[in-house]
Short mmCIF file of C-alpha atoms and ligand atoms in Angstrom, two decimals:
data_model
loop_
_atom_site.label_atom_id
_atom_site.label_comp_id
_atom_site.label_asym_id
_atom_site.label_seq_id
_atom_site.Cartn_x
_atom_site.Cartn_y
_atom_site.Cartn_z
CA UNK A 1 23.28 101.09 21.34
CA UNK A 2 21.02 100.81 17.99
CA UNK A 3 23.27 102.10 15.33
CA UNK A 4 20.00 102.58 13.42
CA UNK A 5 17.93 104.26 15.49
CA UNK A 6 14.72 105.16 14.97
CA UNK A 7 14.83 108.85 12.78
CA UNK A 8 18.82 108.60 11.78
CA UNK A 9 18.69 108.62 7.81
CA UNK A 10 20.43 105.17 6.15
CA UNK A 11 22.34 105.21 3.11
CA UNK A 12 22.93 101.83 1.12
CA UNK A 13 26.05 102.98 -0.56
CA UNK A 14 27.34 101.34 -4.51
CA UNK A 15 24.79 98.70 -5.01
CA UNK A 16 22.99 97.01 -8.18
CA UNK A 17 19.60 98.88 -7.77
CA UNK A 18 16.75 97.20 -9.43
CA UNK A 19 13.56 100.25 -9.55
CA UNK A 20 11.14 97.72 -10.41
CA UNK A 21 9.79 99.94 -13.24
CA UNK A 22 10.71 97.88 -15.96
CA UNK A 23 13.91 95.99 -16.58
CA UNK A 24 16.15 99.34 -15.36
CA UNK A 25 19.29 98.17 -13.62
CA UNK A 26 21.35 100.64 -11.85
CA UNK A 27 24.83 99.57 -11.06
CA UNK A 28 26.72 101.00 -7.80
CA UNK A 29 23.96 103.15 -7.07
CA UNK A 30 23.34 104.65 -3.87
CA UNK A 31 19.44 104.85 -1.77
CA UNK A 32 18.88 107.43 1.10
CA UNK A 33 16.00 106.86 3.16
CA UNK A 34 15.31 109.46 5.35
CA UNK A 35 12.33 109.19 7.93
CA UNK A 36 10.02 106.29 6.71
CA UNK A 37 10.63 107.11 3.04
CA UNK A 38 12.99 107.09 0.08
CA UNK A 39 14.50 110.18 -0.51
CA UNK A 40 16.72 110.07 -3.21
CA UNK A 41 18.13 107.32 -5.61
CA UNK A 42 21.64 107.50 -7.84
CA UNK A 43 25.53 107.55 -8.09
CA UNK A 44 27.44 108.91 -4.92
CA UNK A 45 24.40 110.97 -3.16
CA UNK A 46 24.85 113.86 -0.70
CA UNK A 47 23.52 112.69 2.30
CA UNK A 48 22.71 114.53 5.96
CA UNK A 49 25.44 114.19 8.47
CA UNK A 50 24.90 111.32 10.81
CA UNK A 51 23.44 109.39 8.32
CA UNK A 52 24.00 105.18 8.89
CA UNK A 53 26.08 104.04 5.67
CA UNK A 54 25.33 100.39 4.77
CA UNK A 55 28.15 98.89 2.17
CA UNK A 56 25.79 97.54 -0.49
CA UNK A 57 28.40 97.17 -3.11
CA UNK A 58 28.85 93.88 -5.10
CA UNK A 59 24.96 93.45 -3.55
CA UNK A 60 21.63 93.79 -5.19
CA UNK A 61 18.96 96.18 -3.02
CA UNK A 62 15.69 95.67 -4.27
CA UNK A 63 12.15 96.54 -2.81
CA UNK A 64 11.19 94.59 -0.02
CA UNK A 65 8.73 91.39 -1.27
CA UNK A 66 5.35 91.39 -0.78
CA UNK A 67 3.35 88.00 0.13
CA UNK A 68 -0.14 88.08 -0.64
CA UNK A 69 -1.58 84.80 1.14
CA UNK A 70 0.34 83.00 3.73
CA UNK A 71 -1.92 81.02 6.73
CA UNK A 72 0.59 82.69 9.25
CA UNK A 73 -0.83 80.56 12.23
CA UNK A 74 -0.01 77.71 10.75
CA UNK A 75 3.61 78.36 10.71
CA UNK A 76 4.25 76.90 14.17
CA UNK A 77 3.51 73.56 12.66
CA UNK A 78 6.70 74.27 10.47
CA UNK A 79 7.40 71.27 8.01
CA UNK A 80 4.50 68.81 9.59
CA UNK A 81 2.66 68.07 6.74
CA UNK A 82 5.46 68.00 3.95
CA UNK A 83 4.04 64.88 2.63
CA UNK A 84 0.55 65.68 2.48
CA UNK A 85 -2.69 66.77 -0.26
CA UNK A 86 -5.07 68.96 0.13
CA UNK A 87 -7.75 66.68 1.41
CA UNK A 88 -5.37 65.77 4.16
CA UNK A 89 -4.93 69.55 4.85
CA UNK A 90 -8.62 70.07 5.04
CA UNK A 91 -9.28 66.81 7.37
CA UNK A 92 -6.79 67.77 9.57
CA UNK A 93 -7.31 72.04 10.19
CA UNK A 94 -10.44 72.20 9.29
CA UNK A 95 -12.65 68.95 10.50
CA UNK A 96 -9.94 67.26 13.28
CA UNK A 97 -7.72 69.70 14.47
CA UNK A 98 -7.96 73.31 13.54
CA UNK A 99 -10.49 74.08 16.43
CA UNK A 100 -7.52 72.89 18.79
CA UNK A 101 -5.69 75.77 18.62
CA UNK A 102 -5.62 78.33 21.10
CA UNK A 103 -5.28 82.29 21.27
CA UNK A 104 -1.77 81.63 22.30
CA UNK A 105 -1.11 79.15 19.32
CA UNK A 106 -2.04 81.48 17.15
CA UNK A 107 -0.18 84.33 18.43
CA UNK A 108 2.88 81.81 18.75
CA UNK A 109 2.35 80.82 14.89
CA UNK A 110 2.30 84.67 13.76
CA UNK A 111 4.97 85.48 15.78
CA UNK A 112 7.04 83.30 14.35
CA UNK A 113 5.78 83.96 10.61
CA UNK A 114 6.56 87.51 10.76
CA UNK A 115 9.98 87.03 11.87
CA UNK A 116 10.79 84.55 9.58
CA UNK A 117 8.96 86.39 6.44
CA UNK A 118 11.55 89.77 7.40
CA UNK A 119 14.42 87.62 7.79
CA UNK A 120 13.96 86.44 4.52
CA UNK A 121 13.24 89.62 3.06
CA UNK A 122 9.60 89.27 2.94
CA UNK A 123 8.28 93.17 4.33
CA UNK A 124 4.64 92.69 2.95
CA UNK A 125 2.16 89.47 4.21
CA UNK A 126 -1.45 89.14 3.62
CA UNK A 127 -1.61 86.89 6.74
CA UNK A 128 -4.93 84.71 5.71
CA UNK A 129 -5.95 84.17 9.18
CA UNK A 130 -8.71 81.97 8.80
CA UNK A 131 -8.35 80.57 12.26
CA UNK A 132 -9.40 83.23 14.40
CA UNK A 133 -13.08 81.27 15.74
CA UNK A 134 -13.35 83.89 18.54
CA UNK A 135 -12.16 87.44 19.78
CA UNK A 136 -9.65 86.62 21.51
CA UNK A 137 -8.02 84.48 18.43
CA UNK A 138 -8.34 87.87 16.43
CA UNK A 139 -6.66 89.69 19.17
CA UNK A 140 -3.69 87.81 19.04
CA UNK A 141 -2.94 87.15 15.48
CA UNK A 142 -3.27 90.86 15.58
CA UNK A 143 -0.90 91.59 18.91
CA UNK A 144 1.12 89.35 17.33
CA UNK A 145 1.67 91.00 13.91
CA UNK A 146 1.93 95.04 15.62
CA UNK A 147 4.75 93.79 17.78
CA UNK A 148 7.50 92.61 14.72
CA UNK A 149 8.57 95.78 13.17
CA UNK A 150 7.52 94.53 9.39
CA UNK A 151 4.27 95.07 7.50
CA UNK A 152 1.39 93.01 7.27
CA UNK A 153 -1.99 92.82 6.37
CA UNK A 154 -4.38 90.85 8.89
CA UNK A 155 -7.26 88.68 6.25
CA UNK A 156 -9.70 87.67 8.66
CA UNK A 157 -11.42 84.97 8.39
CA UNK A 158 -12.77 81.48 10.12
CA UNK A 159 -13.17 77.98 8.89
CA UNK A 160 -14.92 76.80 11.17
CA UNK A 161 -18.30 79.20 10.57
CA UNK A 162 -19.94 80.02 7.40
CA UNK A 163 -18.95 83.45 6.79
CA UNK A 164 -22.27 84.67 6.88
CA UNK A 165 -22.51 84.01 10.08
CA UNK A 166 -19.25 84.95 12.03
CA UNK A 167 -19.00 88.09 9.47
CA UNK A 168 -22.38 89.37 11.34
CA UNK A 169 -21.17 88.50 14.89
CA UNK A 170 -21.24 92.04 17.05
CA UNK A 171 -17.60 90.51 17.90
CA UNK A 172 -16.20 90.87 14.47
CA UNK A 173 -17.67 94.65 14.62
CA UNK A 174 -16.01 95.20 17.35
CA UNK A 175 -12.81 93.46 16.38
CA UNK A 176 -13.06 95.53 13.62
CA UNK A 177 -13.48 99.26 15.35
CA UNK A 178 -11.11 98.56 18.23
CA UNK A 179 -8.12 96.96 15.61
CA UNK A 180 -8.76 98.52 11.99
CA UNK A 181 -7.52 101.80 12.58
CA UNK A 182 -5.50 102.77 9.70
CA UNK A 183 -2.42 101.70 10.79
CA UNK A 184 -0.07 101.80 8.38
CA UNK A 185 2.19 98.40 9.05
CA UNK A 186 -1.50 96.59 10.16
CA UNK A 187 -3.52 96.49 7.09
CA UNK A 188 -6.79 94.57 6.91
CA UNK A 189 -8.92 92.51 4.26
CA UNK A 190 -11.62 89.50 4.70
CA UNK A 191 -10.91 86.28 3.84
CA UNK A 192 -13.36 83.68 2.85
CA UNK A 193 -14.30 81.29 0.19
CA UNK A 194 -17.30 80.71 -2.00
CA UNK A 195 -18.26 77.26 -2.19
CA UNK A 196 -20.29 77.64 -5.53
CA UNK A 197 -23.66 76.73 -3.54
CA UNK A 198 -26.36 78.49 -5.97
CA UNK A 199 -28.17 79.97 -3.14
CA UNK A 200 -24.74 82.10 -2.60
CA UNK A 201 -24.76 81.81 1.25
CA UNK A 202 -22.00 84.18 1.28
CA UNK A 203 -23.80 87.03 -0.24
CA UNK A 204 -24.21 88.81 3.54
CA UNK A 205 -20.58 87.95 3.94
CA UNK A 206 -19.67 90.19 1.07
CA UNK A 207 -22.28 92.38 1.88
CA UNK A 208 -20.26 93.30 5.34
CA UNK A 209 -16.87 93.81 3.29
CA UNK A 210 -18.81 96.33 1.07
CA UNK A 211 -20.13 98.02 4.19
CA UNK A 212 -16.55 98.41 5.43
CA UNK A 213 -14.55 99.16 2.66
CA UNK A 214 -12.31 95.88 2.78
CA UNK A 215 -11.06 93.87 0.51
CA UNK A 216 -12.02 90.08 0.05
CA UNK A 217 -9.49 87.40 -0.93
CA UNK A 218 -11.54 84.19 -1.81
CA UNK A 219 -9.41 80.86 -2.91
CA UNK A 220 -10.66 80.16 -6.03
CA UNK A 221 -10.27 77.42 -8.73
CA UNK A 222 -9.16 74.76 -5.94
CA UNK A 223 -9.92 71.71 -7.27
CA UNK A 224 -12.70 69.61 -5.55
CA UNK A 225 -13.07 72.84 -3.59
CA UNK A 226 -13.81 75.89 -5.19
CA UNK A 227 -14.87 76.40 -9.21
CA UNK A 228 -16.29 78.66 -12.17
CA UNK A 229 -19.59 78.22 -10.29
CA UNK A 230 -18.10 80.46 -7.11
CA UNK A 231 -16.50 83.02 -9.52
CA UNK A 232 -19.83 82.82 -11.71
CA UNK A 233 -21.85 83.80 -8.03
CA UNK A 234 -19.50 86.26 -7.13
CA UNK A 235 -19.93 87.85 -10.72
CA UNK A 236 -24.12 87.59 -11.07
CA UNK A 237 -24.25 89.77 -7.85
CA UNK A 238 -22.09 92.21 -8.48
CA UNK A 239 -19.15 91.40 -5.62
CA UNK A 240 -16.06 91.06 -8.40
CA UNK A 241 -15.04 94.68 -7.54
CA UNK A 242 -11.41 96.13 -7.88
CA UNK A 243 -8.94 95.20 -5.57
CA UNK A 244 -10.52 91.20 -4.95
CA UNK A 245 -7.48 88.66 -4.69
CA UNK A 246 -7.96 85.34 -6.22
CA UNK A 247 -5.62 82.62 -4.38
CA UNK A 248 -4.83 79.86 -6.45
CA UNK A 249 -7.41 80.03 -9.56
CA UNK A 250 -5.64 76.82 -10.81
CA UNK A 251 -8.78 75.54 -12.05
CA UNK A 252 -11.19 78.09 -13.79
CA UNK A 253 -11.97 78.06 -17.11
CA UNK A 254 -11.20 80.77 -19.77
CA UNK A 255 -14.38 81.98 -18.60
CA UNK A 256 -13.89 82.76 -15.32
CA UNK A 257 -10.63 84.29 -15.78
CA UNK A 258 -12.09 86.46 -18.48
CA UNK A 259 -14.31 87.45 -15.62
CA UNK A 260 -11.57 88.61 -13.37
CA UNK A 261 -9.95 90.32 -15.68
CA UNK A 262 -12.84 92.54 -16.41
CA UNK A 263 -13.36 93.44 -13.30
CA UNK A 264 -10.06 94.48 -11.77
CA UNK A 265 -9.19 91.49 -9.55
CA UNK A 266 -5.71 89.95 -9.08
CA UNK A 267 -4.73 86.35 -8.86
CA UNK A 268 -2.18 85.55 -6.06
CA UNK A 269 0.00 82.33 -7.00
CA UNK A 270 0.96 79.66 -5.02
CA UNK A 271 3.52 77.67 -6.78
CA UNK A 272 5.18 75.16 -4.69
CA UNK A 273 1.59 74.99 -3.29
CA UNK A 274 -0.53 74.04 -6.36
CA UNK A 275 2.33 71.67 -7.45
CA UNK A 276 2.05 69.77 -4.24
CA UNK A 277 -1.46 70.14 -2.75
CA UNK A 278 -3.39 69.58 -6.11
CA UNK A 279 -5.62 72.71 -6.55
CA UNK A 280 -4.43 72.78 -10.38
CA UNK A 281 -1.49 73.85 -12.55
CA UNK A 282 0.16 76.77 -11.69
CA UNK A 283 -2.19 79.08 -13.86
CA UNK A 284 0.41 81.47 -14.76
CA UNK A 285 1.12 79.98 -18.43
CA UNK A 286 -2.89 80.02 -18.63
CA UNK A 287 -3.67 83.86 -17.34
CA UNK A 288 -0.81 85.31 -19.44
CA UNK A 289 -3.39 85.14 -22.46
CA UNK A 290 -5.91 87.37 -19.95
CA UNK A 291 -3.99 90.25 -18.79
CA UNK A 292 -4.35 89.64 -15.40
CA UNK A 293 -2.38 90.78 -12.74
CA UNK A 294 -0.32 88.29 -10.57
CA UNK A 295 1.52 88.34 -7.80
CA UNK A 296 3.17 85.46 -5.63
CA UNK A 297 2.57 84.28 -2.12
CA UNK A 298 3.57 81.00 -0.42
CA UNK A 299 0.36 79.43 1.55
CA UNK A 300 1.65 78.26 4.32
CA UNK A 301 5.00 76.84 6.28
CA UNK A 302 2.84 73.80 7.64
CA UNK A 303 4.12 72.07 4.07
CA UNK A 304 6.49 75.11 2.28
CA UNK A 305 9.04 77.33 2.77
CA UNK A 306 8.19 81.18 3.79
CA UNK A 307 10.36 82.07 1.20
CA UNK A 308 10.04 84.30 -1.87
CA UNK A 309 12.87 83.08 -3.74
CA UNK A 310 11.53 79.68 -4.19
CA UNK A 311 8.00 80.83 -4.99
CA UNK A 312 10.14 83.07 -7.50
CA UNK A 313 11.92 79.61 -8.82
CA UNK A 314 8.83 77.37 -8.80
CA UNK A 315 7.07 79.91 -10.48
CA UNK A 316 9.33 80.11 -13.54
CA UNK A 317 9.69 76.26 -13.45
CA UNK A 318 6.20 75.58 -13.67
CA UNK A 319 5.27 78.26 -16.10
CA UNK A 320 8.19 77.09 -18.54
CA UNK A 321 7.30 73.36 -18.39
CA UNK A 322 4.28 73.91 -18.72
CA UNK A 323 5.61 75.83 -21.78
CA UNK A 324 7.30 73.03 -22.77
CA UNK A 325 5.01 70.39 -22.70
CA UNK A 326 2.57 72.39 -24.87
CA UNK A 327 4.72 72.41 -27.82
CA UNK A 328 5.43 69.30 -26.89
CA UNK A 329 2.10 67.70 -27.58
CA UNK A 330 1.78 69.58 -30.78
CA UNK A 331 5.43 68.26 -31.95
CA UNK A 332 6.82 71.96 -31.72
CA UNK A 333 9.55 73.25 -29.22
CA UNK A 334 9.73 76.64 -27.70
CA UNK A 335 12.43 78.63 -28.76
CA UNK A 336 12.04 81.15 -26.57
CA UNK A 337 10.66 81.77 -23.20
CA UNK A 338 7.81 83.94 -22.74
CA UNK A 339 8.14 84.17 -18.59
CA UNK A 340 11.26 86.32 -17.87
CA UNK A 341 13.52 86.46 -14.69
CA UNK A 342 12.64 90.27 -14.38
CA UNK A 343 8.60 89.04 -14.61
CA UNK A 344 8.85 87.05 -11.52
CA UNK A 345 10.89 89.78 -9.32
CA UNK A 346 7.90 92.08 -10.51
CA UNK A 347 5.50 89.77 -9.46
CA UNK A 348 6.83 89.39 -5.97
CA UNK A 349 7.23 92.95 -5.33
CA UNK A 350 5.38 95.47 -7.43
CA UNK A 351 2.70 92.87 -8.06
CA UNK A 352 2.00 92.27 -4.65
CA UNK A 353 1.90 95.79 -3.70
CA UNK A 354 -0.74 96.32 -6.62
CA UNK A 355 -2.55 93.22 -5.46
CA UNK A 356 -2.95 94.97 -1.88
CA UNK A 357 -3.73 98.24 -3.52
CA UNK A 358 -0.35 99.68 -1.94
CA UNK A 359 0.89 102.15 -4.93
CA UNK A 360 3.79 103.43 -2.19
CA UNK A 361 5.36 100.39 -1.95
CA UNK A 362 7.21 97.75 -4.31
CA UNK A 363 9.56 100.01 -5.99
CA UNK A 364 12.60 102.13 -5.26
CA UNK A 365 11.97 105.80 -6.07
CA UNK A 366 12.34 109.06 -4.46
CA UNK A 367 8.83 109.42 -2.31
CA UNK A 368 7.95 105.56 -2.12
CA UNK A 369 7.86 103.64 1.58
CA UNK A 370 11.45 102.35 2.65
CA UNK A 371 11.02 99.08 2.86
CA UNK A 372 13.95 97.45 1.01
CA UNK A 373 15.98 94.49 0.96
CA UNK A 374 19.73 94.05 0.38
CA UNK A 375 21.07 90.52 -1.40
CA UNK A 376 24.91 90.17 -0.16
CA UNK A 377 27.05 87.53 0.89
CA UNK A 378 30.60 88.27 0.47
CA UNK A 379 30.67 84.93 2.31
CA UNK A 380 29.57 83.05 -0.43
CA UNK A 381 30.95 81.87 -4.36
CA UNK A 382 27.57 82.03 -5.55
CA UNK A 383 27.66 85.95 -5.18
CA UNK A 384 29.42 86.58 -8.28
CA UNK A 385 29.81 86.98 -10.61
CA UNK A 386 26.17 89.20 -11.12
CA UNK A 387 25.71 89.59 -14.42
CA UNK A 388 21.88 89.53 -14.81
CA UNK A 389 20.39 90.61 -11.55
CA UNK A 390 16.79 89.35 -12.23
CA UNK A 391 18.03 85.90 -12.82
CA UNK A 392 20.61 86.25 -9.75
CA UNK A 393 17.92 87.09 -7.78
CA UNK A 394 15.25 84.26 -9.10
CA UNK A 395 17.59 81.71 -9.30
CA UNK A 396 20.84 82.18 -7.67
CA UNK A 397 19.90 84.32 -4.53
CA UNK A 398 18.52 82.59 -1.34
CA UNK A 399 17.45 83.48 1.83
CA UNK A 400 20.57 83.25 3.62
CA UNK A 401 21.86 85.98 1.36
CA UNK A 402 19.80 88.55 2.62
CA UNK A 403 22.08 90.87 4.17
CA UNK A 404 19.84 93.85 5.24
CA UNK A 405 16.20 94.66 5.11
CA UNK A 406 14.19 97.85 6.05
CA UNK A 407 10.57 98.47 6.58
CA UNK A 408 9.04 101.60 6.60
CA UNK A 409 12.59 103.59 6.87
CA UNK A 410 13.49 101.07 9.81
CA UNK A 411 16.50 98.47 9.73
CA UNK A 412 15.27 95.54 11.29
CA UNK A 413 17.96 92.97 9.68
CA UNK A 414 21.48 93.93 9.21
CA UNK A 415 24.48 91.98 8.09
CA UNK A 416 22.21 88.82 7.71
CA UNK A 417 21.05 88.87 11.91
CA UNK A 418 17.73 90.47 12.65
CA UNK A 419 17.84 93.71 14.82
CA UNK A 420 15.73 93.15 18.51
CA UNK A 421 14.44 90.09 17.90
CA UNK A 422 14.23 87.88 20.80
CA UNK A 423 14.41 84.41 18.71
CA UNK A 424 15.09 82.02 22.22
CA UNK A 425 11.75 83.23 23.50
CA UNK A 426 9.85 82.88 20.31
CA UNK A 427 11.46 79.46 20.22
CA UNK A 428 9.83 78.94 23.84
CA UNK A 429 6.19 80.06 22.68
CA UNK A 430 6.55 77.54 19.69
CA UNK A 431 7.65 74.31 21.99
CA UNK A 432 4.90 75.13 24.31
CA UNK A 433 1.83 74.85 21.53
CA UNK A 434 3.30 72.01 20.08
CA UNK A 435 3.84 70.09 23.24
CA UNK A 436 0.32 71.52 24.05
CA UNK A 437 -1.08 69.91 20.80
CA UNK A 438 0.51 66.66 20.82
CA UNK A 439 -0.86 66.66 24.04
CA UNK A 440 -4.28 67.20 22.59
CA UNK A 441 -3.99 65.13 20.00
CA UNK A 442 -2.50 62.13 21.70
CA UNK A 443 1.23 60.80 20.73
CA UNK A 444 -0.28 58.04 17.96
CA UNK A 445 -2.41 60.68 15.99
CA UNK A 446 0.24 63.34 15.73
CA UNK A 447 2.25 60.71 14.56
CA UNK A 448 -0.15 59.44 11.68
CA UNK A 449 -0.93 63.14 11.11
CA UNK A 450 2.34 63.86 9.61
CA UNK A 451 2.77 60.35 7.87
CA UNK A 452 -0.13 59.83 5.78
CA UNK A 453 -0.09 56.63 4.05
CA UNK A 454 1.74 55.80 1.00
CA UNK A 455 -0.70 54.32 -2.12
CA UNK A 456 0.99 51.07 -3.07
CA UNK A 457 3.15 51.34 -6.09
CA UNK A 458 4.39 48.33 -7.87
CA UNK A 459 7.73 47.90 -10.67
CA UNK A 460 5.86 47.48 -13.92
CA UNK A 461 7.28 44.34 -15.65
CA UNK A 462 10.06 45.09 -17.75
CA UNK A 463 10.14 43.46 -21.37
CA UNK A 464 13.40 43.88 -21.59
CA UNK A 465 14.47 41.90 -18.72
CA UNK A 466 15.72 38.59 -19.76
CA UNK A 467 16.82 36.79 -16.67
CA UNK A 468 15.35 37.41 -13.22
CA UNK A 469 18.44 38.91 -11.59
CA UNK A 470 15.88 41.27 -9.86
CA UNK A 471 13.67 38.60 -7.80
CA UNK A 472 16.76 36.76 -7.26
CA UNK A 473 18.66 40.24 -5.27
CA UNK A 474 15.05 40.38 -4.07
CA UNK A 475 15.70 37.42 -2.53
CA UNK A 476 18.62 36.97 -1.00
CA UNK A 477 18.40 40.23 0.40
ZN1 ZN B 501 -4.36 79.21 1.22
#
């Protein structure tokens, strides 16, 4: 039997609460969720009999994280192209290989992205779905999603139409009144970019999102992709509204991010993703001077991790060097940081809930959605001492520490396993599409697929070296 069945109130019992509303910590510090909600928060609650206890002392419980762009079907290609850029990314989905991919593949690659995003803590995902080229795609990135208890918000989109185009298709109408049906744990946005064309063929595109009340998320600033010019479009006609996520916007100009700023718009960022694939610096260090609102998300598993806590890591990293080298090239060094531990938790949970225009989720308070996450590993040395929780949790913490997670009032991980999860016949779905691909593909170019070239790189001549010991190891070797 479930010791958390569905409707039995859970109490995390002693742990380091962070509220996410501001830089509160609240040490052994009990949560009650009763139903699909919080109910109460604070030292040694009453709670009503039957309730589950969970031990969360010498843990940190924190709101569950919230991912606001991940390519979820891409996931089943976990790890294949580590070593590539973004124009090998766009070759391969979108002009070789992307139309390859089945219903099934699809399904197979959400399935396994939603399990992996609660295991690691991750209750919230905009899954960007831009492979969905018929119905049936659609369908099962959206099966997929309903049947793993976490939360998720279904982007649709399509890179292999102009959104003009598959936007007016009676199918996505359809798609739309059969799937959108307010469903809490299934939200819904469209997903496309704007490719800075001044005829702005995607004005119908946006035109349909009006019409239905959903939000877009565009990537913007990618370099060699998308630029000011898209964000100047979307701006001249009106479609920078409220609630509009900008993924990436690594390579706008003051200009543009003035732009978003004014009207409302979020930027989701992409860390280990812009400091790999080459859409820009991290913009971070940049939109601090805007006010705009950020939250964090992690692309896609095809190259990253689905993990939080690195895009928490990266993101400090990036923004500090960054920092850094500033003062640098002026001659001046920074004293102090200006991006805080505590700014990047916020951005990964109470940022992405504001990016997806979810007020009930992304902090712990009586009233708010229970979906939580508890950081414990009694297992492990790097569990205490906790001192500062933010930092523990942006630089210390890992996936494997996540101990127990709940989504809307539900436990679906507990003492670091994941509750009805049937992992051996995920497992199955994934072998099949990749065997099915490969297949496709042929052996030799899934092979060169994940092992682009490498540029030639030569040993610059050292003036220092005074006797050719190198050539001569060269040579006997
Ligand atoms: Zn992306």
């Amino acid at each position: 039997m479930n010791e958390f069945e569905a409707g039995r109130p859970v109490v995390l019992r002693g742990g380091t609460v962070l509220p996410m509303d501001g830089r509160r910590v609240l040490t052994r510090t009990d949560v009650l969720v009763t139903g699909d909600r919080i109910a109460a928060v604070g030292p040694e609650l009453e709670v009503p009999e039957g309730a589950a206890e969970i031990d969360a002392s010498g843990g940190i419980v924190m709101p569950g994280m919230i991912d606001t762009h991940r390519h979820m079907w891409q996931t089943v290609m976990r790890g294949y192209g580590a070593d590539w850029t973004l124009t090998q990314y766009f070759v391969w989905y979108y002009l070789e290989h992307g139309k390859l991919f089945r219903p099934e593949d699809v399904h197979a690659g959400n399935t396994l992205a939603a399990i992996e995003a609660l295991d690691a803590g991750v209750t919230t995902v905009v899954d960007w779905s831009h492979g969905l080229r018929t119905p049936d795609h659609a369908d099962a990135a959206a099966d997929a999603l309903q049947a793993v208890p976490g939360r998720y918000v279904l982007a649709y989109g399509n890179i292999q139409q102009p959104p003009a185009e598959w936007t007016a298709a009676p199918e996505f109408r359809d798609f739309v009144r059969r799937r959108v049906t307010g469903d809490d744990l299934l939200g819904f946005q469209i997903a496309f970019d704007v490719t800075g064309d001044p005829s702005f063929p995607e004005r119908p595109a946006f035109e349909v999102a009006r019409e239905l009340g959903a939000t877009v998320t565009t990537h913007a600033g990618v370099w060699g992709a998308t630029s000011d010019d898209g964000i100047r479009l979307m701006y001249d006609h009106g479609f920078m509204t409220p609630g509009t996520i900008y993924v990436h916007a690594a390579s706008l100009s003051a200009d543009s991010y003035h732009r978003i700023a004014a009207t409302g718009g979020s930027i989701s960022v992409s860390t280990e993703s812009e400091q790999s694939a080459g859409q820009g610096y991290p913009p971070t260090w940049a939109i601090r001077a805007h006010g705009i609102p950020v939250s964090l998300s992690m692309d896609t598993s095809v190259w990253w991790s689905g993990d939080l806590f690195s895009a928490m890591r990266t993101t400090l990293g990036a923004d500090r060097s960054r920092e850094h080298l500033e003062a640098h090239a002026k001659g001046e060094t920074v004293t102090h940081c200006a991006l805080r531990a505590d700014q990047v938790v916020d951005w990964a949970t109470r940022g992405g809930a504001r990016a997806i225009g979810r007020d009930d989720l992304g902090t712990i308070e009586p009233g708010k959605k229970a979906d939580l996450v508890l950081i414990k590993n009694d297992a492990s040395p790097v569990s205490f001492p906790l001192l500062n929780p933010f930092g523990h949790v942006a630089f210390q913490a890992q996936r494997g520490d996540v101990h127990t997670v709940l989504v809307n009032g539900r436990v679906v991980k507990h003492e670091h396993r994941l509750l009805g999860v049937d992992l051996a016949a995920v497992r199955a779905q994934a072998d099949s599409t990749i065997e099915y691909l490969k297949g496709a593909m042929g052996e030799e170019a899934w092979e060169k697929g994940m092992n682009p070239d490498i540029p030639s790189a030569k040993v610059l001549d050292n003036p220092y070296t005074y006797t050719d010991y190198r050539s001569d190891a060269t040579h006997r070797l």
